[in-house]
mmCIF file of C-alpha atoms in Angstrom:
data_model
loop_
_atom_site.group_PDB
_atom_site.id
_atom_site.type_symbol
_atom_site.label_atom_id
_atom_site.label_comp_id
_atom_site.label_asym_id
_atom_site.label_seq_id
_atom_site.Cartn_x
_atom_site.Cartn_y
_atom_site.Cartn_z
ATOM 1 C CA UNK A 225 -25.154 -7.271 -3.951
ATOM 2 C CA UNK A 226 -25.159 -10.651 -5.751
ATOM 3 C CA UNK A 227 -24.040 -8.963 -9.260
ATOM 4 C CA UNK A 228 -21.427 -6.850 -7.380
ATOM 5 C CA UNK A 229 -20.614 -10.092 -5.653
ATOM 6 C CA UNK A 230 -20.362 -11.765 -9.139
ATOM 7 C CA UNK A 231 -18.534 -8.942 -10.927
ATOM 8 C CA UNK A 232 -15.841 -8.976 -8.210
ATOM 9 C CA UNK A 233 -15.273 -12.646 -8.796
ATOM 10 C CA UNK A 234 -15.324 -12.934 -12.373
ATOM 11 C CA UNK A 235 -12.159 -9.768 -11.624
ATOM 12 C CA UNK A 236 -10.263 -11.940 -9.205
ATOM 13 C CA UNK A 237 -10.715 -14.560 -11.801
ATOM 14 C CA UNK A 238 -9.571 -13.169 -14.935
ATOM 15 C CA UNK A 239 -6.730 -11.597 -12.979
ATOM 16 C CA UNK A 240 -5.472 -15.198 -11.745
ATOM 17 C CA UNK A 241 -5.858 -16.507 -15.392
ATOM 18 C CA UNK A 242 -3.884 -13.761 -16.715
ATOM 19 C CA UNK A 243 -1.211 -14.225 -13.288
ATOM 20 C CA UNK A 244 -0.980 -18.279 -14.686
ATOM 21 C CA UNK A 245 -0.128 -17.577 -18.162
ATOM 22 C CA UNK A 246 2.107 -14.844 -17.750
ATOM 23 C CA UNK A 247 4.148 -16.485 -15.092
ATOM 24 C CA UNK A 248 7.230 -15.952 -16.865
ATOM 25 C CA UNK A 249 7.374 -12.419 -15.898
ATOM 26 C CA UNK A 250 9.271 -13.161 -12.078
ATOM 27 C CA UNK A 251 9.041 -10.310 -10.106
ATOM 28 C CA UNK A 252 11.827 -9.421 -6.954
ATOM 29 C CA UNK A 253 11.458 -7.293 -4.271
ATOM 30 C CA UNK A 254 13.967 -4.069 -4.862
ATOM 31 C CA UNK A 255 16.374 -3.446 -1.901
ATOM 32 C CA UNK A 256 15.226 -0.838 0.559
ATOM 33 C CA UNK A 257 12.093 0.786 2.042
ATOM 34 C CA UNK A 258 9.399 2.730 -0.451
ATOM 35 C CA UNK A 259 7.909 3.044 -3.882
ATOM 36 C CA UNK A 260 9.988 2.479 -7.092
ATOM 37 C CA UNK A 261 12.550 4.911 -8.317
ATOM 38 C CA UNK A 262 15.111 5.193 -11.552
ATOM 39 C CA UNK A 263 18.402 5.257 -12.628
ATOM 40 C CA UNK A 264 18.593 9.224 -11.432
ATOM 41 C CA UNK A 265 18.412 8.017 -7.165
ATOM 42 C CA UNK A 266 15.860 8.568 -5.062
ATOM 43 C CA UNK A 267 14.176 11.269 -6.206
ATOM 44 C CA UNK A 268 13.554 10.207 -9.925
ATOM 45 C CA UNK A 269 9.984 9.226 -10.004
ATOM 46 C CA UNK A 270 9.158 6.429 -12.979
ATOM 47 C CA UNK A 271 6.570 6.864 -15.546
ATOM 48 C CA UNK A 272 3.597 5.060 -14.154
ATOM 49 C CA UNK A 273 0.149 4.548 -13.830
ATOM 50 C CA UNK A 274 -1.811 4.289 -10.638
ATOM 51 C CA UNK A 275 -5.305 3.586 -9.127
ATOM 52 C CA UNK A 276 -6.502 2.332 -5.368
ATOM 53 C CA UNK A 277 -8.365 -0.374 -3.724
ATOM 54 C CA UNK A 278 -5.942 -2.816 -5.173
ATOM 55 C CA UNK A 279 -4.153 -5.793 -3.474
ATOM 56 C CA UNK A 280 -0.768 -6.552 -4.160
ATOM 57 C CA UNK A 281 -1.361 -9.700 -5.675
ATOM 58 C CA UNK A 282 -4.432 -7.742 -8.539
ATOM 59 C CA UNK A 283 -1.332 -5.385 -8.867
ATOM 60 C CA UNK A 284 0.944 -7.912 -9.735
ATOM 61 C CA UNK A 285 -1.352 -9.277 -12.290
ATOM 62 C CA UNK A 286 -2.125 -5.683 -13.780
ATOM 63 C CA UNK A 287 1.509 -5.531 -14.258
ATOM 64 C CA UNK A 288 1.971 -8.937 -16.019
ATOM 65 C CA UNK A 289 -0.826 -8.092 -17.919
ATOM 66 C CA UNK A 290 1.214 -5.060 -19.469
ATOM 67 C CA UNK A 291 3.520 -6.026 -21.829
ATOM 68 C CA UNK A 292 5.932 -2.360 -21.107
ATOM 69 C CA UNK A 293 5.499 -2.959 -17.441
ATOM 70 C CA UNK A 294 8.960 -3.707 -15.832
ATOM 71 C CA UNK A 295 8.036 -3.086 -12.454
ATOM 72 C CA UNK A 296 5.440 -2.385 -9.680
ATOM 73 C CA UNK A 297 5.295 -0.727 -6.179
ATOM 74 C CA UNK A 298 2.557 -1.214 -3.725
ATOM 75 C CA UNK A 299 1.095 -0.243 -0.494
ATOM 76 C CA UNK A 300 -1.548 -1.484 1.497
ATOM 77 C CA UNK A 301 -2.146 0.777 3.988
ATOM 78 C CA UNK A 302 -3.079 3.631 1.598
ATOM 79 C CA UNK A 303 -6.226 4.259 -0.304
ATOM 80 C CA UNK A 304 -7.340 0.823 0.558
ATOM 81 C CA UNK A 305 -4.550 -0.402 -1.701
ATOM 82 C CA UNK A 306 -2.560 1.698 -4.234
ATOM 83 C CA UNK A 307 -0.991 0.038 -6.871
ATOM 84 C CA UNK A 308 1.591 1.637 -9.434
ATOM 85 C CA UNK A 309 2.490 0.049 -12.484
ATOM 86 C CA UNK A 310 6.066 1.568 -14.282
ATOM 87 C CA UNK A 311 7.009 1.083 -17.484
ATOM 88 C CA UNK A 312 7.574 3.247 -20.781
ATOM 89 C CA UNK A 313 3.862 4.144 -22.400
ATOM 90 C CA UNK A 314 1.921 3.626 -19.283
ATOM 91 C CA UNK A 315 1.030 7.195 -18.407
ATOM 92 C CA UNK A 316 -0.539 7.523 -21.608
ATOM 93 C CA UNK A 317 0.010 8.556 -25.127
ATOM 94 C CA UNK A 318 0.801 11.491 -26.991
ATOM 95 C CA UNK A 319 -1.437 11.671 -30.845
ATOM 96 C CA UNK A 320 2.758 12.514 -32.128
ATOM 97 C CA UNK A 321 4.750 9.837 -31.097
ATOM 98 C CA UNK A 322 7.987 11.433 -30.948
ATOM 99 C CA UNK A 323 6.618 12.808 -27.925
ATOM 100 C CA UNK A 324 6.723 10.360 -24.996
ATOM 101 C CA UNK A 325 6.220 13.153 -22.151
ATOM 102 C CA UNK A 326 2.655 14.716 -21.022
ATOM 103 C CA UNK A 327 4.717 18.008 -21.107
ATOM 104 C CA UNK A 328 5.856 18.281 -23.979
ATOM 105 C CA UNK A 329 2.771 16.318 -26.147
ATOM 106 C CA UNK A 330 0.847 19.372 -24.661
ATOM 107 C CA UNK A 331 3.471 21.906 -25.445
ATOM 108 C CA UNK A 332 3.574 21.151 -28.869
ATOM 109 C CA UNK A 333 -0.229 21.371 -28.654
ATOM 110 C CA UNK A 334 -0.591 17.598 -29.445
ATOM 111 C CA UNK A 335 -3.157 15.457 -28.149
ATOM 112 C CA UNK A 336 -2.159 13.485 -24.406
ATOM 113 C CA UNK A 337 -4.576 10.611 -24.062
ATOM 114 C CA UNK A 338 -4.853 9.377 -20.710
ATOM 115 C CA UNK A 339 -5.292 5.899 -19.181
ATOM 116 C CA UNK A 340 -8.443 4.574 -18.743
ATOM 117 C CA UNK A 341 -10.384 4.737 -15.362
ATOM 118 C CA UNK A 342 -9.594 3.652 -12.755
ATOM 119 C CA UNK A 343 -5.736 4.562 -13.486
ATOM 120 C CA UNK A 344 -4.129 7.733 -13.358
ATOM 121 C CA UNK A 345 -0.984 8.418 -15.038
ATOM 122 C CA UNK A 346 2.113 10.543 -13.895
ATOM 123 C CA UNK A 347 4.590 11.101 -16.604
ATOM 124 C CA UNK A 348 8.164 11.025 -16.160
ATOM 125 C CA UNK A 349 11.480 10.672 -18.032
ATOM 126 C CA UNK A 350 12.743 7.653 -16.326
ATOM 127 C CA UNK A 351 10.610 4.237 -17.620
ATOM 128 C CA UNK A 352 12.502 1.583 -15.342
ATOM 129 C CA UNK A 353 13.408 0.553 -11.754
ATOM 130 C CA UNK A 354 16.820 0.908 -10.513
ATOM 131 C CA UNK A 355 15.701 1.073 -6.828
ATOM 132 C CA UNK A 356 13.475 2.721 -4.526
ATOM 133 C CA UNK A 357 13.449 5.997 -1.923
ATOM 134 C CA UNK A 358 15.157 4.043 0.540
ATOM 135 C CA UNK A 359 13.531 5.661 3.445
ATOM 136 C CA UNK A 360 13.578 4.368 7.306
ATOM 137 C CA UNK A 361 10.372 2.872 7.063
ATOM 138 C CA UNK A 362 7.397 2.773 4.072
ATOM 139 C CA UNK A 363 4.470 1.488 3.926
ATOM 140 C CA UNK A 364 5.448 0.937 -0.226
ATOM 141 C CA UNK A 365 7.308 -1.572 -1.823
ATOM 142 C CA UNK A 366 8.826 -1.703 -4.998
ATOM 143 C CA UNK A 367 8.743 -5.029 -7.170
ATOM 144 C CA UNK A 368 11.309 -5.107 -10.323
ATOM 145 C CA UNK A 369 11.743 -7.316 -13.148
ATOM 146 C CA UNK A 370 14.636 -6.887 -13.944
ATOM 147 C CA UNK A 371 17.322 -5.805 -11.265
ATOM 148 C CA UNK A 372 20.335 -4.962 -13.839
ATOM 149 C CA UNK A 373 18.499 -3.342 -16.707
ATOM 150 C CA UNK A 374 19.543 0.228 -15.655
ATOM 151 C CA UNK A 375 22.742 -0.921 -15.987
ATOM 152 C CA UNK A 376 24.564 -1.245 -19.598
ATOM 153 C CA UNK A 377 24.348 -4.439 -21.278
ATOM 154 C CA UNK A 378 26.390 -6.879 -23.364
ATOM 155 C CA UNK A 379 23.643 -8.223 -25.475
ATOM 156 C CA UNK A 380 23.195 -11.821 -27.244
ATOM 157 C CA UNK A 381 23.453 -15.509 -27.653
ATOM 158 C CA UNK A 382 25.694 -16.834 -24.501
ATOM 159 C CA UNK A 383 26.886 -12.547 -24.172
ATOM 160 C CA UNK A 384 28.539 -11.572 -21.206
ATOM 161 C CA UNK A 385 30.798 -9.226 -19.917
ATOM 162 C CA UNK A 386 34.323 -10.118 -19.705
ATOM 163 C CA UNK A 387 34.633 -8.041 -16.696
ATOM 164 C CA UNK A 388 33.295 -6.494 -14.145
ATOM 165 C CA UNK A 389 33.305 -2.915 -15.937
ATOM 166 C CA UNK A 390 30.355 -2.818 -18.324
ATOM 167 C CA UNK A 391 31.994 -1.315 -20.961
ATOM 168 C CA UNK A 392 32.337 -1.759 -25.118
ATOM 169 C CA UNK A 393 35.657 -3.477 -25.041
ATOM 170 C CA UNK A 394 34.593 -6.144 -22.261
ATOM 171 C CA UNK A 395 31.545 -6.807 -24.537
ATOM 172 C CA UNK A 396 33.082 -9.749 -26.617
ATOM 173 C CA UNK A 397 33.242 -9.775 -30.932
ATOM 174 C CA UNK A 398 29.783 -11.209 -32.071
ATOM 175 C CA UNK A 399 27.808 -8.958 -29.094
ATOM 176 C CA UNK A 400 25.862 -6.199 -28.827
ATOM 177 C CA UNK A 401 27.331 -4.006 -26.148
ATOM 178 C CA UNK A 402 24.085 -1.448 -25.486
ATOM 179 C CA UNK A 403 24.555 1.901 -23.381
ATOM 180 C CA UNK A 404 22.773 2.128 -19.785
ATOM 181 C CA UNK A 405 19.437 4.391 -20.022
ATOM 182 C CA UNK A 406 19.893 7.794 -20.514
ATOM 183 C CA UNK A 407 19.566 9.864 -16.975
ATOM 184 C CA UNK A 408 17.217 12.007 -16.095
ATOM 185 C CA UNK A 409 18.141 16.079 -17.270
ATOM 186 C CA UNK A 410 19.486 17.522 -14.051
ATOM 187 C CA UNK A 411 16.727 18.905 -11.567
ATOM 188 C CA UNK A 412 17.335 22.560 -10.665
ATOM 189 C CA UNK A 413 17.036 23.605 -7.160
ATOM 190 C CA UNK A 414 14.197 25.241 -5.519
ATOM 191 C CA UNK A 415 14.495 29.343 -5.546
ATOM 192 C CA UNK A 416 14.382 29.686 -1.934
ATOM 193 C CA UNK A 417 11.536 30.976 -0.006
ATOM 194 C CA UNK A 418 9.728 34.237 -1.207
ATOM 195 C CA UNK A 419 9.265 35.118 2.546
ATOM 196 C CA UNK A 420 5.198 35.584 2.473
ATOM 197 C CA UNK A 421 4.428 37.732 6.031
ATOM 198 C CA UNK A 422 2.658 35.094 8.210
ATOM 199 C CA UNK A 423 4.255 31.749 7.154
ATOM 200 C CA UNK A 424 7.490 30.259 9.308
ATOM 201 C CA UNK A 425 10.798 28.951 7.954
ATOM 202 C CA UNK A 426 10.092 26.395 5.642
ATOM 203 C CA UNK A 427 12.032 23.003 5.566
ATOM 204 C CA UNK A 428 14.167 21.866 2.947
ATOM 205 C CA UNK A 429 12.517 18.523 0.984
ATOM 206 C CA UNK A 430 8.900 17.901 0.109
ATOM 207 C CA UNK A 431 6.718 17.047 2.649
ATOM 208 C CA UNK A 432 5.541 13.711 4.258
ATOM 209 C CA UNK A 433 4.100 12.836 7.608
ATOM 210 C CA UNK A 434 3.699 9.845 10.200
ATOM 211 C CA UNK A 435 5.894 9.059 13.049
ATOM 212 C CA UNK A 436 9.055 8.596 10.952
ATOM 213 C CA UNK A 437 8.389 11.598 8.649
ATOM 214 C CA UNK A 438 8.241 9.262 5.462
ATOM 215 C CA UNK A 439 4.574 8.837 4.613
ATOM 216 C CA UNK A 440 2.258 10.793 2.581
ATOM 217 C CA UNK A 441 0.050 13.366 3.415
ATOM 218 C CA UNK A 442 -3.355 13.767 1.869
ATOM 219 C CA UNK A 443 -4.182 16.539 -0.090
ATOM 220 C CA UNK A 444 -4.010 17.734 -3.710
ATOM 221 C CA UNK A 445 -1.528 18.694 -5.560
ATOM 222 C CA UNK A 446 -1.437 20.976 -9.453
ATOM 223 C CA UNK A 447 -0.377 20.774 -12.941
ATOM 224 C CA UNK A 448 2.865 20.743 -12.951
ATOM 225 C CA UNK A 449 4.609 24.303 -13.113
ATOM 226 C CA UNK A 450 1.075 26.187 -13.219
ATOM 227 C CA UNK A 451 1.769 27.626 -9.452
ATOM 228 C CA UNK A 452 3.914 30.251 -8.248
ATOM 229 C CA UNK A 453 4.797 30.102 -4.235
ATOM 230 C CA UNK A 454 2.477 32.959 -3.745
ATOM 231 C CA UNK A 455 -0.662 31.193 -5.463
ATOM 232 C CA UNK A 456 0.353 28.004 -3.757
ATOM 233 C CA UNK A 457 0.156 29.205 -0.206
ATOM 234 C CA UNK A 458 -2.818 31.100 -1.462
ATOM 235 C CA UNK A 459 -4.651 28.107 -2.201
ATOM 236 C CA UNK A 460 -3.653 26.590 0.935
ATOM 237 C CA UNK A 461 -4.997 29.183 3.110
ATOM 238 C CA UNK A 462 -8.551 29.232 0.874
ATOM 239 C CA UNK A 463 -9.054 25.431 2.413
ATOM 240 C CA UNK A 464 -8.495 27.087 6.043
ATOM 241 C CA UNK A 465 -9.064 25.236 8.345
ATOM 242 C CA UNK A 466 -8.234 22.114 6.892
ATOM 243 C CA UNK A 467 -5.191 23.085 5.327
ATOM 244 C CA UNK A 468 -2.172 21.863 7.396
ATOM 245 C CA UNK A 469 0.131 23.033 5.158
ATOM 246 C CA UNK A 470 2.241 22.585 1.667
ATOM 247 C CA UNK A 471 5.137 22.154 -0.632
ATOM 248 C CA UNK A 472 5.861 24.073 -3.552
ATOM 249 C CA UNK A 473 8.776 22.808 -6.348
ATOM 250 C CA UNK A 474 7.688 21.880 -9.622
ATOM 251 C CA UNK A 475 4.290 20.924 -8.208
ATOM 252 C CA UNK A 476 2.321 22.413 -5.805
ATOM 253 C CA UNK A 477 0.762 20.374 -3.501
ATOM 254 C CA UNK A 478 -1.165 21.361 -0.642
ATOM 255 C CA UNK A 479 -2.088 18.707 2.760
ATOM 256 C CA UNK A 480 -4.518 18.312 5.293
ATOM 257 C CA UNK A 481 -7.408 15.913 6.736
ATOM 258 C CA UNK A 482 -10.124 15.920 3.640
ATOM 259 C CA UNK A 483 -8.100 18.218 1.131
ATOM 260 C CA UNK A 484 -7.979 15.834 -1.159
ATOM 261 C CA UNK A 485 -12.074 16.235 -1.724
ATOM 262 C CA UNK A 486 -11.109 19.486 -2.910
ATOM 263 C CA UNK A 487 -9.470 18.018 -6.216
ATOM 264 C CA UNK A 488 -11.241 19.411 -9.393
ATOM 265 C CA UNK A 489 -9.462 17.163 -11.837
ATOM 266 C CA UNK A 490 -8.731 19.944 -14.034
ATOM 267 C CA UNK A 491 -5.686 22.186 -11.986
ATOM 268 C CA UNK A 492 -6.110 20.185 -8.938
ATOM 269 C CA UNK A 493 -6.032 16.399 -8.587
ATOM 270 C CA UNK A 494 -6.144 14.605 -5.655
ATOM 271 C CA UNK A 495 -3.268 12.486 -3.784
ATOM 272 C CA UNK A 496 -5.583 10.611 -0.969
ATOM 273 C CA UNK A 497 -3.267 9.560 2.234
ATOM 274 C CA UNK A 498 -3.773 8.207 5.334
ATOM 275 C CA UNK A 499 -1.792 11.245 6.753
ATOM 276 C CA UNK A 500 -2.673 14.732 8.025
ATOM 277 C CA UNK A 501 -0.283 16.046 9.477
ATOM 278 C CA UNK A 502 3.174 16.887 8.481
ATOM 279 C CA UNK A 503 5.919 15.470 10.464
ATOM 280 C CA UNK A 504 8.884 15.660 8.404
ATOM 281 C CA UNK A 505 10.078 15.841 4.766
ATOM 282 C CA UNK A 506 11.953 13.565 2.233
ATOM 283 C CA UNK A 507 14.991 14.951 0.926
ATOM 284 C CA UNK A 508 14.515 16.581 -2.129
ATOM 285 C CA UNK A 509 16.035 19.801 -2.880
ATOM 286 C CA UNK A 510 13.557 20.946 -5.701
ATOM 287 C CA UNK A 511 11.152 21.739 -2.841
ATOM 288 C CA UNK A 512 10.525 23.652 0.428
ATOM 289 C CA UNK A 513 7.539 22.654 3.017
ATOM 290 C CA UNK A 514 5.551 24.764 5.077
ATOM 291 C CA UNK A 515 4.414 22.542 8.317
ATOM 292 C CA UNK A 516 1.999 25.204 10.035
ATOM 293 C CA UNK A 517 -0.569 27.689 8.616
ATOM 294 C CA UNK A 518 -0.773 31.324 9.434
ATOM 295 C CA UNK A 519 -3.499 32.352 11.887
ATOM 296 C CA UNK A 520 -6.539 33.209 9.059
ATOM 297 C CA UNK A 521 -8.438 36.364 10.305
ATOM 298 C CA UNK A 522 -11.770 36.782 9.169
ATOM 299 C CA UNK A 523 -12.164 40.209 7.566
ATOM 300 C CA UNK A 524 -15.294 40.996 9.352
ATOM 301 C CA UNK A 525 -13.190 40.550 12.515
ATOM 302 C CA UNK A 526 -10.502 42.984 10.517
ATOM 303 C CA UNK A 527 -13.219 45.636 9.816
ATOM 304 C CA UNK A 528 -14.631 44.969 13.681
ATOM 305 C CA UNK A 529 -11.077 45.370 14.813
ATOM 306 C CA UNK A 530 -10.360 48.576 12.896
ATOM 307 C CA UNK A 531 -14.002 50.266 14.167
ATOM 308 C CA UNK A 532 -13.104 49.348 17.992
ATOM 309 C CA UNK A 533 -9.502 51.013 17.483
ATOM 310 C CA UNK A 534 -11.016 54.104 15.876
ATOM 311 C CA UNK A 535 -13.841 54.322 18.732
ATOM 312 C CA UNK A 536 -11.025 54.196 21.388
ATOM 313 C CA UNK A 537 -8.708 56.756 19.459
ATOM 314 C CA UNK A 538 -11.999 59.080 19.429
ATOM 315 C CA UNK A 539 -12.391 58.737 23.237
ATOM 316 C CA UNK A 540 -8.855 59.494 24.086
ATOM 317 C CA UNK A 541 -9.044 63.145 21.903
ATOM 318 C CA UNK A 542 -12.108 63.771 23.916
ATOM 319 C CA UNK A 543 -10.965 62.944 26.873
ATOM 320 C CA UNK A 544 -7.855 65.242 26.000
ATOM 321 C CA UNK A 545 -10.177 67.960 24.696
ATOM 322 C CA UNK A 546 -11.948 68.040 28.119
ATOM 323 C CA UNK A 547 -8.823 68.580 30.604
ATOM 324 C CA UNK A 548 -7.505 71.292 28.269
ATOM 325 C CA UNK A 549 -10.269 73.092 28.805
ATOM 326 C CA UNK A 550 -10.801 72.491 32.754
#
């Protein structure tokens, strides 16, 4: 206890050193309820790394620390403090680096190196805030430095727009007028539903639970684009009767109280919440969410079932082969 003691305040330490001399970097709250988003609304997810059991103020300090980190969201109330640091690079890096996304470092059968433990990265297009999921309520918040640099800029000594409209021509002679961030490529709609016998109507969005619908569910969730509908309920049904059901877009992810221990770290990877139950979904039209589970019958009951059925069929001819002959 005394070295864990020590080793925890030798952290908080360092962390406050590194808080004091990078207090240049001023951090402000985003508008709005939820985690950090990009310039593509509030479904553009920012390239980011994340880990738990960290308090706002560590996170804060993890992101100064980072000289590409431009913002930070954090929540308290799940996994004992998540923290999420965005910025361009922070995911991890590809061995080619004309290849900033996971995706497409693998594709072209590079080498992805990820970020060291504890973090966790999630690569994305977007690298910097523009705002957040504005949702009803969150237990997230999103911290930018910068509230204007998803916007275009007019770039220099005493530069400045000469009007409201950030375009070239109101960027004056001597200035570097400099184009917003490219968008996000357009996200296809989900499919639709396949329609698998047993399941109900899914709901439009990805799923999320608590009383307003907004907060995440535990569970796991795979590779990106590894899991057809069909493999996703599959897998949802194998972690009967803890599955309480999934989403399925671009990732699969499947929810329920102590899914998340089913994460292999290989296909799977966990996504711990305080959740588990789904309540609602966030709008998001790459997915569709299943909210119940199909009744799972064992197939010793199946076999039982089918023996019964034949007995009683048997019975009836008998009973019919008897009267015939009275």
């Amino acid at each position: 206890p005394f070295i864990i003691n020590t080793i925890f305040m030798m952290k908080s330490t360092i962390l406050s050193l590194v808080s004091l001399v990078l207090s240049a970097k001023a951090f402000n709250k985003a508008p709005g309820n939820g985690p950090c988003r990009g310039p593509g609304g509030v479904g553009d997810k920012i390239n980011n790394r994340h880990a738990y059991e960290i308090d706002e103020d560590e996170c804060k300090a993890y992101c100064e620390a980072e000289p590409s980190c431009n913002g930070y969201s954090h929540s308290a109330a799940i996994n004992e403090g998540e923290c999420l640091l965005h910025g361009p690079g922070l995911a991890g890096t590809c061995s080619d680096n004309q290849y900033a996304l996971r995706s497409a470092c693998e594709g072209a059968e590079k080498t992805w190196t990820k970020p060291e433990d504890p973090w966790k990265g999630e690569s994305w297009h977007s690298t910097i805030v523009a705002g957040t999921t504005e949702e009803t309520s969150s237990s997230y918040s999103c911290f930018e430095l910068d509230d204007d640099d998803h916007l275009a800029q007019c770039s220099g000594d005493a530069c400045d727009f000469t009007s409201e409209d950030r375009l070239a021509e109101n960027c004056p002679d001597g200035c570097a007028f400099v184009t917003a961030p490219e968008m996000p490529p357009e996200k296809p709609p989900h499919p639709g539903d396949i329609g698998l016998a047993g399941w109900s109507k899914p709901m439009p969005g990805a799923c999320r639970g608590g009383v307003d619908g907004t907060d995440k569910v535990n569970g796991i969730y795979a590779t990106k684009d590894t899991q057809t509908q069909t493999q996703c309920a599959e897998k949802c049904l194998s972690l009967a009767p803890d599955c309480a059901g999934y989403h399925h877009g671009p990732y699969c992810a499947i929810f329920g109280a102590n899914i998340d221990l089913a994460a292999d770290d290989e296909i799977w990877f966990a996504s711990a919440g305080n959740e588990t139950i789904i309540t609602g979904t966030k709008e998001n039209s790459q997915y569709i969410c299943f909210s119940s589970v199909p009744n799972v019958v064992d197939d010793n009951d199946n076999r039982s079932s089918v023996m019964i059925l034949h007995f009683g069929i048997s019975l009836l001819l008998l009973g019919f082969t008897i009267l015939s002959h009275a």
